[in-house]
Amino acid sequence: MNSSISTHRHGVKTVIVPAAGMGTRFLPATKTVPKELLPVVDTPGIELIAEEANALGATRLAVIVAPNKQEVMRHFEQFPNLVETLTARGKFEQVEKVQRAGKLMTPVAVEQARPLGLGHAVGLAESVLDDDEDVVAVMLPDDLVLPMGVVEKMAAVRAELGGSVLCAVEVPRDEVFNYGVFDIAEIPADCDLPAERVKRVVGMVEKPDPADAPSTLVATGRYLLDRGIFDALRRIEPGKGGEIQLTDAIELMIREGHPVHIVVHEGKRHDLGNPAGYIPACVDFGLSHPTYGPGLKRAITAILAEHVVDDEIESARSPEPAALR
Ligand code: UTP
């Protein structure tokens, strides 16, 4: 690909999509189906990411895949026989659905032979970049950040303050132990950005005790990284879990004076990486769906009523422990 960086409206040509993880939290489904292909209603996470990358104005989707997860790339193929059959049957809406992913982005596969960590996966994408790319976006396909468009806001912060920009969401303090938490400082008062939504990052703490957490702003799966990240990734040692961690490389850059900021996202976030986040995402998308929404709402209302009755029966059956009487 040789289109100039200047033709990309936010200066981002490549979106890196790490999709080579083992998906252990989704076993047994992920024995044969990559988690990036699990549908949110009817659209797999990888296509939702392609849509977000397309909206950003990027042209290359560098998908990091494992040797046994090539089906992820097949999702972008043309499927001529299927298209022909559907066309012959007049199913034009379905034809559109088959062709959509391939029209959104041109994917480039980068193989990660072994799951050595998110940082390792991102580092491999350097091989597909052009010389004029001074920044890359990373979008994790198991993280939905809605409404789409946060990376555009992150690009505006980079244009003003330089460096790398990450996306943060606010969580209740008692939940911070699940996340990478930002240690932050204020941005200069005279800069032209909303100070309540843009902060400078001075450090990151992985999964802290709530009492020790430096803030309640946690990392999400959207990164706008200066090209220097690849050099930093080469210089770090394996970290937590023996894996090359992207956050360790970002921390190294911060320590060396590289400016890193966050944009605090005010919308929604769904973690598709485990059933506890995936199921609510499906419910949320399903309820908003013009075809399935109304019926789903009735079904969920009935299911909830059933569960309330079950809970009442259960609590009537189990008498209060003597100590509480
Ligand atoms: P996760 O840790 O959420 O994904 O990594 P995982 O490893 O597939 O999940 P579990 O913990 O086993 O259930 C975040 C993203 O980074 C990718 C994953 O595919 C996911 O999109 N990843 C992670 C890689 O591409 N390579 C790796 O070595 C690790």
Tab-separated table of C-alpha atoms in Angstrom, residues 31-261:
chain	number	residue	atom	x	y	z
A	31	LYS	CA	-11.658	-24.521	20.580
A	32	THR	CA	-12.779	-24.065	16.950
A	33	VAL	CA	-14.271	-20.565	16.641
A	34	PRO	CA	-11.942	-17.574	17.105
A	35	LYS	CA	-13.478	-15.247	19.674
A	36	GLU	CA	-13.197	-12.374	17.158
A	37	LEU	CA	-15.806	-14.176	15.038
A	38	LEU	CA	-18.382	-14.596	17.789
A	39	PRO	CA	-21.393	-12.526	16.699
A	40	VAL	CA	-22.816	-9.554	18.528
A	41	VAL	CA	-26.384	-10.202	17.306
A	42	ASP	CA	-25.264	-11.092	13.755
A	43	THR	CA	-21.988	-9.224	13.254
A	44	PRO	CA	-18.630	-10.517	14.536
A	45	GLY	CA	-16.391	-8.304	16.650
A	46	ILE	CA	-13.750	-8.177	13.885
A	47	GLU	CA	-16.258	-6.566	11.490
A	48	LEU	CA	-17.325	-4.008	14.101
A	49	ILE	CA	-13.636	-3.065	14.415
A	50	ALA	CA	-13.249	-2.845	10.630
A	51	GLU	CA	-16.201	-0.433	10.643
A	52	GLU	CA	-14.519	1.705	13.318
A	53	ALA	CA	-11.186	1.688	11.435
A	54	ASN	CA	-12.957	2.663	8.218
A	55	ALA	CA	-14.739	5.546	9.988
A	56	LEU	CA	-11.347	6.756	11.281
A	57	GLY	CA	-10.186	7.011	7.670
A	58	ALA	CA	-7.506	4.322	7.995
A	59	THR	CA	-6.868	2.123	4.977
A	60	ARG	CA	-4.881	-0.816	6.316
A	61	LEU	CA	-6.107	-3.314	8.888
A	62	ALA	CA	-3.078	-5.191	10.192
A	63	VAL	CA	-4.688	-8.231	11.782
A	64	ILE	CA	-2.413	-10.235	14.059
A	65	VAL	CA	-3.510	-13.846	13.760
A	66	ALA	CA	-2.438	-17.156	15.207
A	67	PRO	CA	-1.663	-20.054	12.835
A	68	ASN	CA	-4.878	-21.815	13.907
A	69	LYS	CA	-7.069	-18.705	13.621
A	70	GLN	CA	-6.937	-18.015	9.865
A	71	GLU	CA	-10.752	-18.010	9.752
A	72	VAL	CA	-10.547	-14.452	11.065
A	73	MET	CA	-9.028	-13.367	7.719
A	74	ARG	CA	-11.534	-15.404	5.707
A	75	HIS	CA	-14.237	-13.116	7.051
A	76	PHE	CA	-12.925	-10.421	4.656
A	77	GLU	CA	-13.034	-12.659	1.554
A	78	GLN	CA	-15.550	-12.322	-1.282
A	79	PHE	CA	-17.469	-15.647	-1.129
A	80	PRO	CA	-18.472	-15.531	-4.856
A	81	ASN	CA	-20.522	-18.750	-4.784
A	82	LEU	CA	-22.553	-17.586	-1.831
A	83	VAL	CA	-23.065	-14.162	-3.429
A	84	GLU	CA	-24.164	-15.801	-6.696
A	85	THR	CA	-26.671	-18.070	-4.957
A	86	LEU	CA	-28.101	-15.273	-2.826
A	87	THR	CA	-28.332	-12.970	-5.869
A	88	ALA	CA	-30.136	-15.645	-7.909
A	89	ARG	CA	-32.629	-15.946	-5.057
A	90	GLY	CA	-33.143	-12.184	-4.854
A	91	LYS	CA	-31.684	-11.982	-1.359
A	92	PHE	CA	-29.936	-8.666	-1.936
A	93	GLU	CA	-29.876	-7.564	1.688
A	94	GLN	CA	-27.958	-10.741	2.554
A	95	VAL	CA	-25.558	-10.165	-0.375
A	96	GLU	CA	-24.808	-6.789	1.123
A	97	LYS	CA	-24.069	-8.426	4.483
A	98	VAL	CA	-21.700	-10.968	2.903
A	99	GLN	CA	-19.767	-8.272	1.036
A	100	ARG	CA	-19.662	-5.612	3.761
A	101	ALA	CA	-16.496	-6.603	5.674
A	102	GLY	CA	-14.366	-6.791	2.501
A	103	LYS	CA	-15.545	-3.354	1.405
A	104	LEU	CA	-14.781	-1.699	4.756
A	105	MET	CA	-11.040	-2.381	4.879
A	106	THR	CA	-8.228	-4.225	3.149
A	107	PRO	CA	-6.831	-6.558	5.785
A	108	VAL	CA	-3.213	-7.659	5.971
A	109	ALA	CA	-2.483	-10.768	8.030
A	110	VAL	CA	0.529	-10.767	10.342
A	111	GLU	CA	1.172	-14.130	11.939
A	112	GLN	CA	1.997	-14.436	15.611
A	113	ALA	CA	3.295	-17.987	15.909
A	114	ARG	CA	2.809	-18.146	19.686
A	115	PRO	CA	0.717	-15.987	22.038
A	116	LEU	CA	3.615	-14.149	23.664
A	117	GLY	CA	1.502	-11.199	24.753
A	118	LEU	CA	-0.336	-8.141	23.464
A	119	GLY	CA	2.890	-6.128	23.221
A	120	HIS	CA	4.560	-8.856	21.194
A	121	ALA	CA	1.519	-9.003	18.887
A	122	VAL	CA	1.538	-5.223	18.311
A	123	GLY	CA	5.319	-5.236	17.711
A	124	LEU	CA	4.948	-7.663	14.812
A	125	ALA	CA	2.855	-5.153	12.850
A	126	GLU	CA	5.845	-2.867	12.305
A	127	SER	CA	6.788	-5.035	9.312
A	128	VAL	CA	3.736	-3.889	7.312
A	129	LEU	CA	4.080	-0.141	7.924
A	130	ASP	CA	5.241	2.395	5.342
A	131	ASP	CA	8.095	4.802	6.085
A	132	ASP	CA	5.763	7.805	6.316
A	133	GLU	CA	3.675	6.358	9.161
A	134	ASP	CA	4.670	8.085	12.397
A	135	VAL	CA	1.648	6.850	14.328
A	136	VAL	CA	-0.523	3.727	14.442
A	137	ALA	CA	-3.862	2.958	16.039
A	138	VAL	CA	-4.420	-0.249	17.979
A	139	MET	CA	-8.003	-1.458	18.377
A	140	LEU	CA	-8.729	-4.554	20.437
A	141	PRO	CA	-11.531	-6.497	18.776
A	142	ASP	CA	-12.868	-7.777	22.075
A	143	ASP	CA	-13.462	-4.262	23.362
A	144	LEU	CA	-16.350	-2.191	22.021
A	145	VAL	CA	-16.110	1.525	22.765
A	146	LEU	CA	-19.378	3.218	21.846
A	147	PRO	CA	-20.373	5.419	20.220
A	148	MET	CA	-17.567	4.954	17.709
A	149	GLY	CA	-15.263	7.918	17.176
A	150	VAL	CA	-13.055	8.019	20.246
A	151	VAL	CA	-9.847	7.493	18.225
A	152	GLU	CA	-10.713	10.611	16.194
A	153	LYS	CA	-10.773	12.552	19.496
A	154	MET	CA	-7.472	10.940	20.475
A	155	ALA	CA	-5.972	12.060	17.132
A	156	ALA	CA	-7.031	15.638	17.913
A	157	VAL	CA	-5.152	15.408	21.250
A	158	ARG	CA	-2.026	14.110	19.505
A	159	ALA	CA	-2.263	16.975	17.000
A	160	GLU	CA	-2.244	19.455	19.910
A	161	LEU	CA	0.064	17.807	22.464
A	162	GLY	CA	2.055	15.261	20.420
A	163	GLY	CA	3.099	11.841	21.687
A	164	SER	CA	0.755	8.930	22.244
A	165	VAL	CA	-2.854	8.985	23.341
A	166	LEU	CA	-4.839	6.260	25.090
A	167	CYS	CA	-8.517	5.862	25.856
A	168	ALA	CA	-9.777	5.699	29.445
A	169	VAL	CA	-13.116	5.032	31.051
A	170	GLU	CA	-14.170	5.784	34.606
A	171	VAL	CA	-15.155	2.769	36.727
A	172	PRO	CA	-16.340	2.482	40.350
A	173	ARG	CA	-13.350	2.317	42.715
A	174	ASP	CA	-14.209	-1.199	43.907
A	175	GLU	CA	-13.784	-2.466	40.318
A	176	VAL	CA	-10.327	-1.045	39.563
A	177	PHE	CA	-8.575	-4.293	40.544
A	178	ASN	CA	-9.657	-5.752	37.165
A	179	TYR	CA	-7.867	-3.129	35.067
A	180	GLY	CA	-4.776	-1.116	34.190
A	181	VAL	CA	-5.280	2.141	36.121
A	182	PHE	CA	-3.870	5.528	35.089
A	183	ASP	CA	-1.858	7.798	37.343
A	184	ILE	CA	-2.675	11.213	35.927
A	185	ALA	CA	-1.814	14.900	36.009
A	186	GLU	CA	-3.577	17.954	34.599
A	187	ILE	CA	-2.799	19.280	31.112
A	188	PRO	CA	-1.522	22.872	30.745
A	189	ALA	CA	-4.292	25.389	31.445
A	190	ASP	CA	-3.563	27.341	28.256
A	191	CYS	CA	-4.071	24.451	25.860
A	192	ASP	CA	-7.107	24.272	23.683
A	193	LEU	CA	-8.516	20.927	24.917
A	194	PRO	CA	-11.220	20.098	27.493
A	195	ALA	CA	-9.230	19.613	30.730
A	196	GLU	CA	-11.960	17.468	32.313
A	197	ARG	CA	-11.674	14.925	29.487
A	198	VAL	CA	-7.972	15.050	28.621
A	199	LYS	CA	-5.271	14.201	31.187
A	200	ARG	CA	-1.538	13.613	31.085
A	201	VAL	CA	-0.448	10.108	32.093
A	202	VAL	CA	2.418	9.959	34.578
A	203	GLY	CA	2.234	6.200	35.163
A	204	MET	CA	0.100	3.099	35.041
A	205	VAL	CA	-0.650	0.513	37.736
A	206	GLU	CA	-1.812	-2.961	36.680
A	207	LYS	CA	-4.772	-4.330	38.661
A	208	PRO	CA	-4.164	-2.429	41.946
A	209	ASP	CA	-5.990	-2.833	45.249
A	210	PRO	CA	-8.807	-0.257	45.204
A	211	ALA	CA	-7.266	1.562	48.184
A	212	ASP	CA	-3.934	1.953	46.353
A	213	ALA	CA	-5.342	2.907	42.938
A	214	PRO	CA	-4.015	6.292	41.768
A	215	SER	CA	-7.353	7.061	40.031
A	216	THR	CA	-10.536	5.383	38.846
A	217	LEU	CA	-9.653	5.914	35.173
A	218	VAL	CA	-8.831	2.609	33.505
A	219	ALA	CA	-7.420	1.605	30.135
A	220	THR	CA	-9.658	0.397	27.297
A	221	GLY	CA	-8.717	-1.276	24.037
A	222	ARG	CA	-8.016	1.857	21.985
A	223	TYR	CA	-4.489	3.224	21.553
A	224	LEU	CA	-2.961	5.840	19.305
A	225	LEU	CA	0.733	5.099	19.499
A	226	ASP	CA	3.736	6.983	18.270
A	227	ARG	CA	5.964	4.864	16.056
A	228	GLY	CA	8.512	4.887	18.889
A	229	ILE	CA	6.399	2.149	20.521
A	230	PHE	CA	8.116	-0.452	18.336
A	231	ASP	CA	11.538	0.513	19.641
A	232	ALA	CA	10.208	0.469	23.226
A	233	LEU	CA	8.670	-2.978	22.662
A	234	ARG	CA	12.070	-4.282	21.554
A	235	ARG	CA	13.702	-2.974	24.725
A	236	ILE	CA	11.368	-4.384	27.391
A	237	GLU	CA	11.581	-7.753	29.105
A	238	PRO	CA	8.631	-10.124	29.458
A	239	GLY	CA	6.391	-8.842	32.249
A	240	LYS	CA	3.243	-10.096	33.939
A	241	GLY	CA	2.456	-13.718	33.029
A	242	GLY	CA	5.808	-13.960	31.215
A	243	GLU	CA	4.259	-11.993	28.304
A	244	ILE	CA	5.523	-8.914	26.451
A	245	GLN	CA	3.080	-6.320	27.781
A	246	LEU	CA	2.055	-3.279	25.748
A	247	THR	CA	1.588	-1.260	28.943
A	248	ASP	CA	5.205	-1.964	29.978
A	249	ALA	CA	6.417	-0.436	26.689
A	250	ILE	CA	4.142	2.586	27.167
A	251	GLU	CA	5.489	3.010	30.706
A	252	LEU	CA	9.051	2.897	29.401
A	253	MET	CA	8.192	5.660	26.933
A	254	ILE	CA	6.647	7.765	29.730
A	255	ARG	CA	9.771	7.291	31.874
A	256	GLU	CA	11.895	8.466	28.960
A	257	GLY	CA	9.855	11.661	28.634
A	258	HIS	CA	7.509	10.721	25.802
A	259	PRO	CA	4.196	12.573	26.255
A	260	VAL	CA	1.259	10.225	26.870
A	261	HIS	CA	-2.283	11.487	27.398
